[in-house]
mmCIF file of C-alpha atoms in Angstrom:
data_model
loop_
_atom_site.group_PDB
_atom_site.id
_atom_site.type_symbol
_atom_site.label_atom_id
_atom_site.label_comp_id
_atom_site.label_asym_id
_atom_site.label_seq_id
_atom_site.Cartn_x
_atom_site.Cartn_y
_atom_site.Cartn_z
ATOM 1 C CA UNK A 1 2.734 -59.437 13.172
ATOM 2 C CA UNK A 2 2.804 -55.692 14.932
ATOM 3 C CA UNK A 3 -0.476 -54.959 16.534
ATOM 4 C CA UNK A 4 -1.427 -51.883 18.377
ATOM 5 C CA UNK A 5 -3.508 -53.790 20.993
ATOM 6 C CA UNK A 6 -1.568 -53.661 23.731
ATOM 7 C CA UNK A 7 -2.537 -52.051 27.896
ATOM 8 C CA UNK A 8 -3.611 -48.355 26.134
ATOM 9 C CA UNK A 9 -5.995 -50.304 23.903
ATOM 10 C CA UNK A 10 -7.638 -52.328 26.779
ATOM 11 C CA UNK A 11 -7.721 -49.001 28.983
ATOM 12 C CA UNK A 12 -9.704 -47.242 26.206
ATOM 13 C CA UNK A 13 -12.147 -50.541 25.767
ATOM 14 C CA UNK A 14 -12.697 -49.874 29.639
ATOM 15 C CA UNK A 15 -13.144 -46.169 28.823
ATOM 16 C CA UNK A 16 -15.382 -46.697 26.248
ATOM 17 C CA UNK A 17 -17.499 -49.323 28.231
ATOM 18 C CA UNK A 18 -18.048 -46.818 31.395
ATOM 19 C CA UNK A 19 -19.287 -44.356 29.326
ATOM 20 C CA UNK A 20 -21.584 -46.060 27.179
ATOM 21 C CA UNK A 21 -23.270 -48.838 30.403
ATOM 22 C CA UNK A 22 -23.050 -46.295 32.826
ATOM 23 C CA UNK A 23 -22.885 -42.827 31.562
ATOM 24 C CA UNK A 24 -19.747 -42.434 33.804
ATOM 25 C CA UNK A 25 -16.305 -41.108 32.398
ATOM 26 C CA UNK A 26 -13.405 -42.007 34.160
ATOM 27 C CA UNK A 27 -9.548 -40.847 33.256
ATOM 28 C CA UNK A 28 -6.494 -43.243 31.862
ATOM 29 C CA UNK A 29 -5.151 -43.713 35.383
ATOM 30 C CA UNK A 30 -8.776 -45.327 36.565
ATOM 31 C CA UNK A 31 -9.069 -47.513 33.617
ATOM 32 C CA UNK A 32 -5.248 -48.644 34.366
ATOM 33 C CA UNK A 33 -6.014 -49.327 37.794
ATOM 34 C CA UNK A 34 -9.489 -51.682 36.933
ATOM 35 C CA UNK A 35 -7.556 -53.431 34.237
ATOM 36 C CA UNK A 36 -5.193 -54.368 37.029
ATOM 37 C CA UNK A 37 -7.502 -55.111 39.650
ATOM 38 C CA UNK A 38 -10.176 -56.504 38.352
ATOM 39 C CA UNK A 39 -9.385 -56.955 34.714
ATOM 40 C CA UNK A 40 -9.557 -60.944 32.729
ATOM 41 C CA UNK A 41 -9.156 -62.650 29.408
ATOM 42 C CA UNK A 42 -11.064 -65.911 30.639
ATOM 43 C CA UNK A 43 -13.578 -66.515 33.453
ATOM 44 C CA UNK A 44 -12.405 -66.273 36.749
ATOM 45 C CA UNK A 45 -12.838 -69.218 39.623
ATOM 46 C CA UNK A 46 -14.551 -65.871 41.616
ATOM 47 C CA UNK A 47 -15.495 -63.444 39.666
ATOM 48 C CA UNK A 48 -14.658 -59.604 41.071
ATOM 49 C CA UNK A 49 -16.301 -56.194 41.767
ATOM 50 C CA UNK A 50 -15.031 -53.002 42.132
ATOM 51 C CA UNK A 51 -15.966 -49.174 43.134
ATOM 52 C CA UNK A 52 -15.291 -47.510 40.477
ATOM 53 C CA UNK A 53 -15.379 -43.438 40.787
ATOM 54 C CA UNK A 54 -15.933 -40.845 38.010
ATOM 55 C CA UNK A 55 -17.908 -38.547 36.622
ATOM 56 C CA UNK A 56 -21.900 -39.073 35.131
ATOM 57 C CA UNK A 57 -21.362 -37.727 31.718
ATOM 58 C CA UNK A 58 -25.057 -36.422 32.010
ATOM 59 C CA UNK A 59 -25.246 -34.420 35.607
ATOM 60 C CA UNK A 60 -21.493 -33.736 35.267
ATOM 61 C CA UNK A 61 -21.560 -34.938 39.074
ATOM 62 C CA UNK A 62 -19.339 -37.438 40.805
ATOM 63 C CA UNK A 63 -20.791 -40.437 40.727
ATOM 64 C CA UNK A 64 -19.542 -43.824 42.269
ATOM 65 C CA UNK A 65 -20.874 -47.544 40.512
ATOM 66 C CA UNK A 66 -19.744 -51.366 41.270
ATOM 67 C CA UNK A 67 -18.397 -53.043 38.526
ATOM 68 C CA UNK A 68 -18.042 -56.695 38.085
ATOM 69 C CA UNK A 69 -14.912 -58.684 36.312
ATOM 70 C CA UNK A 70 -17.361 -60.090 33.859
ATOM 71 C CA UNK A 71 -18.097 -56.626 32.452
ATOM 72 C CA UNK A 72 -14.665 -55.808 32.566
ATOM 73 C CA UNK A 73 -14.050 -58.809 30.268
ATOM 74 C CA UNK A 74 -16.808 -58.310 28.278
ATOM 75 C CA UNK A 75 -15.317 -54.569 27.541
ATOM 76 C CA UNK A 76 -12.240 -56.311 26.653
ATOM 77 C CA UNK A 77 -13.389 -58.910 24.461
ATOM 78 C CA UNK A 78 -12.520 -56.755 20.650
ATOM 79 C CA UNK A 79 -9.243 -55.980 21.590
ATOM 80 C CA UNK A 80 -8.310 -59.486 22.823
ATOM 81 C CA UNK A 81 -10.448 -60.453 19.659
ATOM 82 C CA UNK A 82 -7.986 -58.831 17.212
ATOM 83 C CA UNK A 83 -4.771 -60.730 19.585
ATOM 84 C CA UNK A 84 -5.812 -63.943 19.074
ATOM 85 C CA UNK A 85 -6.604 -63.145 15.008
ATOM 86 C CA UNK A 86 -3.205 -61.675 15.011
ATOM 87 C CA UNK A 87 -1.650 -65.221 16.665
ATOM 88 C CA UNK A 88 -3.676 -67.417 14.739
ATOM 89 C CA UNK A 89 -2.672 -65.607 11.225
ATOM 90 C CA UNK A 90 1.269 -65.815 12.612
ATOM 91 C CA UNK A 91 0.539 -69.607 13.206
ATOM 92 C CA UNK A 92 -0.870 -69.918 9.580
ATOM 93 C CA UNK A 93 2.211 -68.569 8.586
ATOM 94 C CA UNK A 94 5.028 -70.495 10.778
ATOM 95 C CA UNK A 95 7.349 -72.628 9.223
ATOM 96 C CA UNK A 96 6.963 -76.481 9.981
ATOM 97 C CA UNK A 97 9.642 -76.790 12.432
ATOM 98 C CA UNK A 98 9.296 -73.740 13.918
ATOM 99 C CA UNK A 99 5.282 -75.210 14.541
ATOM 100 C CA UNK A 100 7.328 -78.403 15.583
ATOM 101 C CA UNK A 101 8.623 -76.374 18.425
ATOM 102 C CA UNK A 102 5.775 -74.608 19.644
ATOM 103 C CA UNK A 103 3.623 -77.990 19.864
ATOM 104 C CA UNK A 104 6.657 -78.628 22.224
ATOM 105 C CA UNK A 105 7.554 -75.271 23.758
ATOM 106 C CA UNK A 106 4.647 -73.238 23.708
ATOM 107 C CA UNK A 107 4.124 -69.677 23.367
ATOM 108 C CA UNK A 108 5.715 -67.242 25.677
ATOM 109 C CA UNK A 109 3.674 -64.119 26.610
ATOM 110 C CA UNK A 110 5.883 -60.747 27.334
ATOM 111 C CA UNK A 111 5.454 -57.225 28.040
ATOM 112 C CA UNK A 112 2.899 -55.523 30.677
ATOM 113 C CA UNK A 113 -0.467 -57.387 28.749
ATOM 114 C CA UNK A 114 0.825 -60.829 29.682
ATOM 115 C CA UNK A 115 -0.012 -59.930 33.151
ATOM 116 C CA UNK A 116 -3.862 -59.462 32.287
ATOM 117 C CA UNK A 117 -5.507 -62.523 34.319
ATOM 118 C CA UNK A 118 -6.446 -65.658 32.103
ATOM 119 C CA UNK A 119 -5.069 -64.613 28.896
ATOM 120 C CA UNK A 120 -2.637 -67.261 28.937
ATOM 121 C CA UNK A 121 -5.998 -69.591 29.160
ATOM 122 C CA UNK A 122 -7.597 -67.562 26.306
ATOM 123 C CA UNK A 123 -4.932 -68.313 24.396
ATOM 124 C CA UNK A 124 -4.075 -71.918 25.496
ATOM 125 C CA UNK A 125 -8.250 -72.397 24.568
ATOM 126 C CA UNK A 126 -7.252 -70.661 20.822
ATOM 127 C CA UNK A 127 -4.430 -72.119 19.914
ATOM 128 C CA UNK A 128 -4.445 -75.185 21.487
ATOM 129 C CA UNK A 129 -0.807 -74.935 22.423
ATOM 130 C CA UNK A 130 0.469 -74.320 25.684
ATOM 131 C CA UNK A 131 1.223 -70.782 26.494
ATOM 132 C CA UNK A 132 3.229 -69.918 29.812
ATOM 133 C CA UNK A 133 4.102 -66.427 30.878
ATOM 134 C CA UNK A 134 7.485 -64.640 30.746
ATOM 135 C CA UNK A 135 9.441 -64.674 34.776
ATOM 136 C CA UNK A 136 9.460 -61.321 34.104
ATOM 137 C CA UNK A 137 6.896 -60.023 31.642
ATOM 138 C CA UNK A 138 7.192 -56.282 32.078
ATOM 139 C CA UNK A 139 11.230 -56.468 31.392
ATOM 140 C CA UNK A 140 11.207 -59.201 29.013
ATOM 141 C CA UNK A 141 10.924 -57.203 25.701
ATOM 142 C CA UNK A 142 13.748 -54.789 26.899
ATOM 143 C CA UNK A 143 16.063 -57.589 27.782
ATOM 144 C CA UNK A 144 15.330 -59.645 24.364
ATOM 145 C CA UNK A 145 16.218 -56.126 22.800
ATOM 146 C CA UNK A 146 19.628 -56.361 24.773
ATOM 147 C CA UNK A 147 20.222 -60.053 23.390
ATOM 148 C CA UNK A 148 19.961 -58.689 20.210
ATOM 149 C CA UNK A 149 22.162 -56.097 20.674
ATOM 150 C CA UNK A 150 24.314 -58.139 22.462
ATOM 151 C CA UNK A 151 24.419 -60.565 19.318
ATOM 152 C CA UNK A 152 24.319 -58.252 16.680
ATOM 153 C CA UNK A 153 26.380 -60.311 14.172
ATOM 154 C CA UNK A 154 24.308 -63.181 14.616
ATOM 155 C CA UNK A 155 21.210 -61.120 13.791
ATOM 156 C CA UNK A 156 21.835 -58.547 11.451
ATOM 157 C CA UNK A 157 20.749 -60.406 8.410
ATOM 158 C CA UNK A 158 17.844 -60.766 9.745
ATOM 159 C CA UNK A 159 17.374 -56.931 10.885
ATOM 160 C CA UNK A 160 18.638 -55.857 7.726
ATOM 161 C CA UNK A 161 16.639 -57.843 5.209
ATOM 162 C CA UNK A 162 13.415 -57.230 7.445
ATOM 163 C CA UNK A 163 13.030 -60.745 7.360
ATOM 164 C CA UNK A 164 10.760 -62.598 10.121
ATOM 165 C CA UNK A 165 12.760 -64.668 12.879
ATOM 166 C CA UNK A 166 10.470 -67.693 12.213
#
């Protein structure tokens, strides 16, 4: 399953939250940079707060407000919503021994939102299958395109006939 909830998503559900709790808009960059900092799937041992600076959408002044990790979360919670619909519907769909494996294996987060504290938990919690993160989530995808590539015979069928891997 494609889904387009991926870091823009969760910086506009940070966006979005700002503006509507505290009347403050903030830029792409800013939202990035709380995500980051201060940003969670699941409930952190010690929770975090951060200065957060922007603009009050009424004055139009600079404004500066704390922000917890809790709110943060909360912000986040329809995007990772739709995630864990979209893993749960794959799952439905998985072949037995492919399901087999995964009781086994796990699930493998890649790309730059495996990096988002506790969503591994989130989705360990879910699923109930253990889920590890990639060694190197933010390179992972590109490298598993090279494999491909790399293997091109091997997968072709597949690529050609649109088929799922699973």
């Amino acid at each position: 399953t494609s889904l387009r909830v991926a870091g823009d998503a969760l910086n506009e559900a940070i966006l979005k939250y700002l503006k509507q709790v505290y009347n403050l808009g903030i830029g792409e960059p800013t939202a990035e940079r709380i995500k980051i900092e201060i940003g969670s799937a699941y409930p952190l041992e010690e929770e975090l707060l951060k200065e957060v600076r922007g603009r009050d959408t009424v004055a139009g002044l600079p404004r500066t407000v704390n922000v917890r990790s809790e709110e943060i979360r909360e912000s986040l919670r329809d995007p990772l919503e739709q995630l864990i619909k979209a893993i749960m519907s794959t799952l439905e769909r998985t072949q037995p021994e492919l399901c087999a494996d995964l009781v086994e294996g796990g699930i493998t987060l890649a790309g730059g939102g495996a990096l988002l504290r506790g969503l591994d938990r989130l989705i360990a919690r879910e699923t109930g299958l253990p889920v590890r993160r990639a060694d190197d989530p933010l390179t992972s995808v590109a490298r598993g395109t090279g494999v491909v590539l790399d293997q091109i015979d091997t997968f072709w069928n597949v690529l050609e006939n649109g088929h799922d891997l699973g």
